[in-house]
Amino acid sequence: MFSQSSKQPESKLPPKASQPAPAPRSPSAEPSIISADLRVVGDLHCSGDLQVKGNVEGDIKGRSVTIGEGAHVQGSVMAETVHIAGSIKGQIEAPAVTVARSARVQGDIVHRTLTVEAGAFLDGTCRHLDTKAEAGGVSALKTAKPEEKKTATAS
Amino acid sequence: MFLNIGTVRENQSDRAGDHGWPESARDTYSVVHAGLVITGDLRTDGHIEVNGRIEGTTNSRSILVREDGWIEGTVLADIAEIRGTVVGAVRATTVIIGSNARVHGSIFHNSLTIEPGAQLEGRRPWRPQIDRNRDTD
């Protein structure tokens, strides 16, 4: 009488695989904005552009990342293009790095092309991406103590 | 009649970059676009617009989760307009659930609007007061 009732698997939550995160439709269209008022404790992964004006405690990965004036970032930034006008404590790794005069960088910069505006505060080492690769990657770099302390006076 | 953040905003401007908000309000307007994944908690006294994905708790004055937006975690706000997906509790004084919304979790609210077509799973208890600055109990 009681035949094996087919057990319905409990699926209260939408399965992640069939309901993936929204596909980036046009990531280049408009940047995501972390406003001055917003505080993020955690990591950000962005396939598009990202403007940080607020506080981020965590790592940022993106394509084009702008750390605006007044922004505070505690964590590493990895992107294709990074523009820093705010304060950051952590490693920056990008082929193109621009540091504005209002910036305060405490950490290493790994770059291919680096632009530093006069007046920017840099505390850390600057290394070329290729050199970094020879030196054994990020881990080798992280263990290296920042031995330089300088205030850039020329771009 | 209904308070509708999205509609109000779109009347002002169709570009999130400029927000269509007065200059003074831009400091408090955050946008999580498609392509951005935040793994962690967000806190602001301003507005958050979500087109991307947040895995963590959001605590804001107002939040708009658009159709493509996805939040896995608790949403705390004064005004929460959900048009995308929320997997977790929604705790807001005013809650608006759009027709394409999917909410898998309890909704704690003072005033709740649900448009036809919304997919809801979970309790929808009424709460006299939602205090987003107090941790969930």
mmCIF file of C-alpha atoms in Angstrom, chain B residues 6-134:
data_model
loop_
_atom_site.group_PDB
_atom_site.id
_atom_site.type_symbol
_atom_site.label_atom_id
_atom_site.label_comp_id
_atom_site.label_asym_id
_atom_site.label_seq_id
_atom_site.Cartn_x
_atom_site.Cartn_y
_atom_site.Cartn_z
ATOM 1 C CA GLY B 6 13.245 52.458 -8.499
ATOM 2 C CA THR B 7 10.516 54.403 -10.177
ATOM 3 C CA VAL B 8 11.277 57.556 -8.324
ATOM 4 C CA ARG B 9 14.905 57.322 -9.246
ATOM 5 C CA GLU B 10 14.300 56.550 -12.870
ATOM 6 C CA ASN B 11 12.179 59.622 -13.172
ATOM 7 C CA GLN B 12 15.087 61.675 -11.983
ATOM 8 C CA SER B 13 17.793 60.058 -14.031
ATOM 9 C CA ASP B 14 18.452 56.897 -15.926
ATOM 10 C CA ARG B 15 22.147 56.835 -15.234
ATOM 11 C CA ALA B 16 23.422 55.338 -12.044
ATOM 12 C CA GLY B 17 26.787 56.989 -12.544
ATOM 13 C CA ASP B 18 25.306 60.407 -12.064
ATOM 14 C CA HIS B 19 22.605 59.023 -9.836
ATOM 15 C CA GLY B 20 20.336 61.894 -10.656
ATOM 16 C CA TRP B 21 20.789 62.804 -7.057
ATOM 17 C CA PRO B 22 21.875 66.149 -5.743
ATOM 18 C CA GLU B 23 25.612 66.520 -5.305
ATOM 19 C CA SER B 24 25.339 66.187 -1.554
ATOM 20 C CA ALA B 25 23.602 62.828 -1.800
ATOM 21 C CA ARG B 26 26.210 61.206 -4.018
ATOM 22 C CA ASP B 27 28.460 60.476 -1.097
ATOM 23 C CA THR B 28 25.829 58.163 0.234
ATOM 24 C CA TYR B 29 24.816 56.358 -2.936
ATOM 25 C CA SER B 30 26.594 53.107 -3.619
ATOM 26 C CA VAL B 31 26.132 50.934 -6.653
ATOM 27 C CA VAL B 32 27.044 47.273 -6.914
ATOM 28 C CA HIS B 33 26.840 46.635 -10.620
ATOM 29 C CA ALA B 34 26.622 43.372 -12.511
ATOM 30 C CA GLY B 35 30.057 41.846 -12.477
ATOM 31 C CA LEU B 36 30.895 42.915 -8.953
ATOM 32 C CA VAL B 37 30.844 40.253 -6.281
ATOM 33 C CA ILE B 38 31.253 41.361 -2.695
ATOM 34 C CA THR B 39 32.019 38.681 -0.160
ATOM 35 C CA GLY B 40 31.529 40.431 3.118
ATOM 36 C CA ASP B 41 29.396 42.892 4.988
ATOM 37 C CA LEU B 42 28.310 46.363 3.924
ATOM 38 C CA ARG B 43 27.281 49.177 6.179
ATOM 39 C CA THR B 44 26.168 52.672 5.249
ATOM 40 C CA ASP B 45 23.715 55.352 6.253
ATOM 41 C CA GLY B 46 22.969 55.896 2.614
ATOM 42 C CA HIS B 47 21.535 53.967 -0.273
ATOM 43 C CA ILE B 48 22.759 50.787 -1.917
ATOM 44 C CA GLU B 49 21.727 49.723 -5.383
ATOM 45 C CA VAL B 50 22.490 46.112 -6.199
ATOM 46 C CA ASN B 51 22.782 44.715 -9.706
ATOM 47 C CA GLY B 52 25.605 42.399 -8.809
ATOM 48 C CA ARG B 53 26.080 39.916 -6.047
ATOM 49 C CA ILE B 54 26.602 40.342 -2.332
ATOM 50 C CA GLU B 55 27.402 37.482 -0.048
ATOM 51 C CA GLY B 56 27.044 38.999 3.363
ATOM 52 C CA THR B 57 24.949 41.314 5.468
ATOM 53 C CA THR B 58 23.923 44.718 4.180
ATOM 54 C CA ASN B 59 22.942 47.451 6.576
ATOM 55 C CA SER B 60 21.772 50.658 4.955
ATOM 56 C CA ARG B 61 19.122 53.324 5.111
ATOM 57 C CA SER B 62 17.650 52.108 1.869
ATOM 58 C CA ILE B 63 18.453 49.341 -0.554
ATOM 59 C CA LEU B 64 17.272 48.499 -4.027
ATOM 60 C CA VAL B 65 17.972 45.005 -5.278
ATOM 61 C CA ARG B 66 17.385 45.073 -9.003
ATOM 62 C CA GLU B 67 16.226 42.153 -11.160
ATOM 63 C CA ASP B 68 19.750 40.855 -11.687
ATOM 64 C CA GLY B 69 20.828 41.580 -8.148
ATOM 65 C CA TRP B 70 21.546 38.747 -5.775
ATOM 66 C CA ILE B 71 22.082 38.918 -2.045
ATOM 67 C CA GLU B 72 22.943 35.935 0.045
ATOM 68 C CA GLY B 73 22.695 37.187 3.585
ATOM 69 C CA THR B 74 20.599 39.414 5.771
ATOM 70 C CA VAL B 75 19.253 42.670 4.400
ATOM 71 C CA LEU B 76 18.814 45.345 7.064
ATOM 72 C CA ALA B 77 17.363 48.681 6.018
ATOM 73 C CA ASP B 78 14.756 51.318 6.689
ATOM 74 C CA ILE B 79 13.404 50.858 3.198
ATOM 75 C CA ALA B 80 14.106 47.710 1.216
ATOM 76 C CA GLU B 81 12.921 47.261 -2.330
ATOM 77 C CA ILE B 82 13.579 43.761 -3.593
ATOM 78 C CA ARG B 83 13.226 43.090 -7.306
ATOM 79 C CA GLY B 84 15.953 40.484 -7.538
ATOM 80 C CA THR B 85 16.942 37.571 -5.367
ATOM 81 C CA VAL B 86 17.537 37.538 -1.646
ATOM 82 C CA VAL B 87 18.534 34.349 0.096
ATOM 83 C CA GLY B 88 18.288 35.352 3.709
ATOM 84 C CA ALA B 89 16.193 37.485 5.983
ATOM 85 C CA VAL B 90 14.922 40.914 5.063
ATOM 86 C CA ARG B 91 14.452 43.249 8.010
ATOM 87 C CA ALA B 92 13.182 46.677 7.114
ATOM 88 C CA THR B 93 10.542 49.128 8.227
ATOM 89 C CA THR B 94 9.168 49.330 4.722
ATOM 90 C CA VAL B 95 9.534 46.358 2.425
ATOM 91 C CA ILE B 96 8.573 46.269 -1.233
ATOM 92 C CA ILE B 97 8.775 42.975 -3.057
ATOM 93 C CA GLY B 98 8.698 43.331 -6.830
ATOM 94 C CA SER B 99 6.987 40.961 -9.240
ATOM 95 C CA ASN B 100 10.216 39.279 -10.331
ATOM 96 C CA ALA B 101 11.653 39.050 -6.858
ATOM 97 C CA ARG B 102 12.676 35.825 -5.187
ATOM 98 C CA VAL B 103 13.032 35.909 -1.452
ATOM 99 C CA HIS B 104 14.085 32.797 0.401
ATOM 100 C CA GLY B 105 13.925 33.830 3.986
ATOM 101 C CA SER B 106 11.838 35.641 6.516
ATOM 102 C CA ILE B 107 10.681 39.185 5.960
ATOM 103 C CA PHE B 108 10.426 41.333 9.061
ATOM 104 C CA HIS B 109 8.636 44.555 8.319
ATOM 105 C CA ASN B 110 6.367 47.302 9.434
ATOM 106 C CA SER B 111 4.782 47.785 6.076
ATOM 107 C CA LEU B 112 4.932 45.204 3.322
ATOM 108 C CA THR B 113 4.038 45.483 -0.337
ATOM 109 C CA ILE B 114 4.157 42.410 -2.531
ATOM 110 C CA GLU B 115 3.583 42.704 -6.225
ATOM 111 C CA PRO B 116 1.925 39.783 -7.978
ATOM 112 C CA GLY B 117 4.374 37.229 -9.281
ATOM 113 C CA ALA B 118 6.900 37.477 -6.508
ATOM 114 C CA GLN B 119 8.323 34.201 -5.275
ATOM 115 C CA LEU B 120 8.455 34.054 -1.538
ATOM 116 C CA GLU B 121 9.542 31.318 0.767
ATOM 117 C CA GLY B 122 9.640 31.959 4.449
ATOM 118 C CA ARG B 123 7.712 33.715 7.153
ATOM 119 C CA ARG B 124 6.457 37.241 6.821
ATOM 120 C CA PRO B 125 5.817 38.274 10.399
ATOM 121 C CA TRP B 126 4.855 41.770 11.253
ATOM 122 C CA ARG B 127 7.146 43.584 13.607
ATOM 123 C CA PRO B 128 6.187 46.828 15.327
ATOM 124 C CA GLN B 129 9.643 48.261 15.058
ATOM 125 C CA ILE B 130 12.612 47.288 12.989
ATOM 126 C CA ASP B 131 15.857 48.606 14.304
ATOM 127 C CA ARG B 132 18.504 48.018 11.711
ATOM 128 C CA ASN B 133 21.217 49.157 14.069
ATOM 129 C CA ARG B 134 20.453 46.325 16.402
#
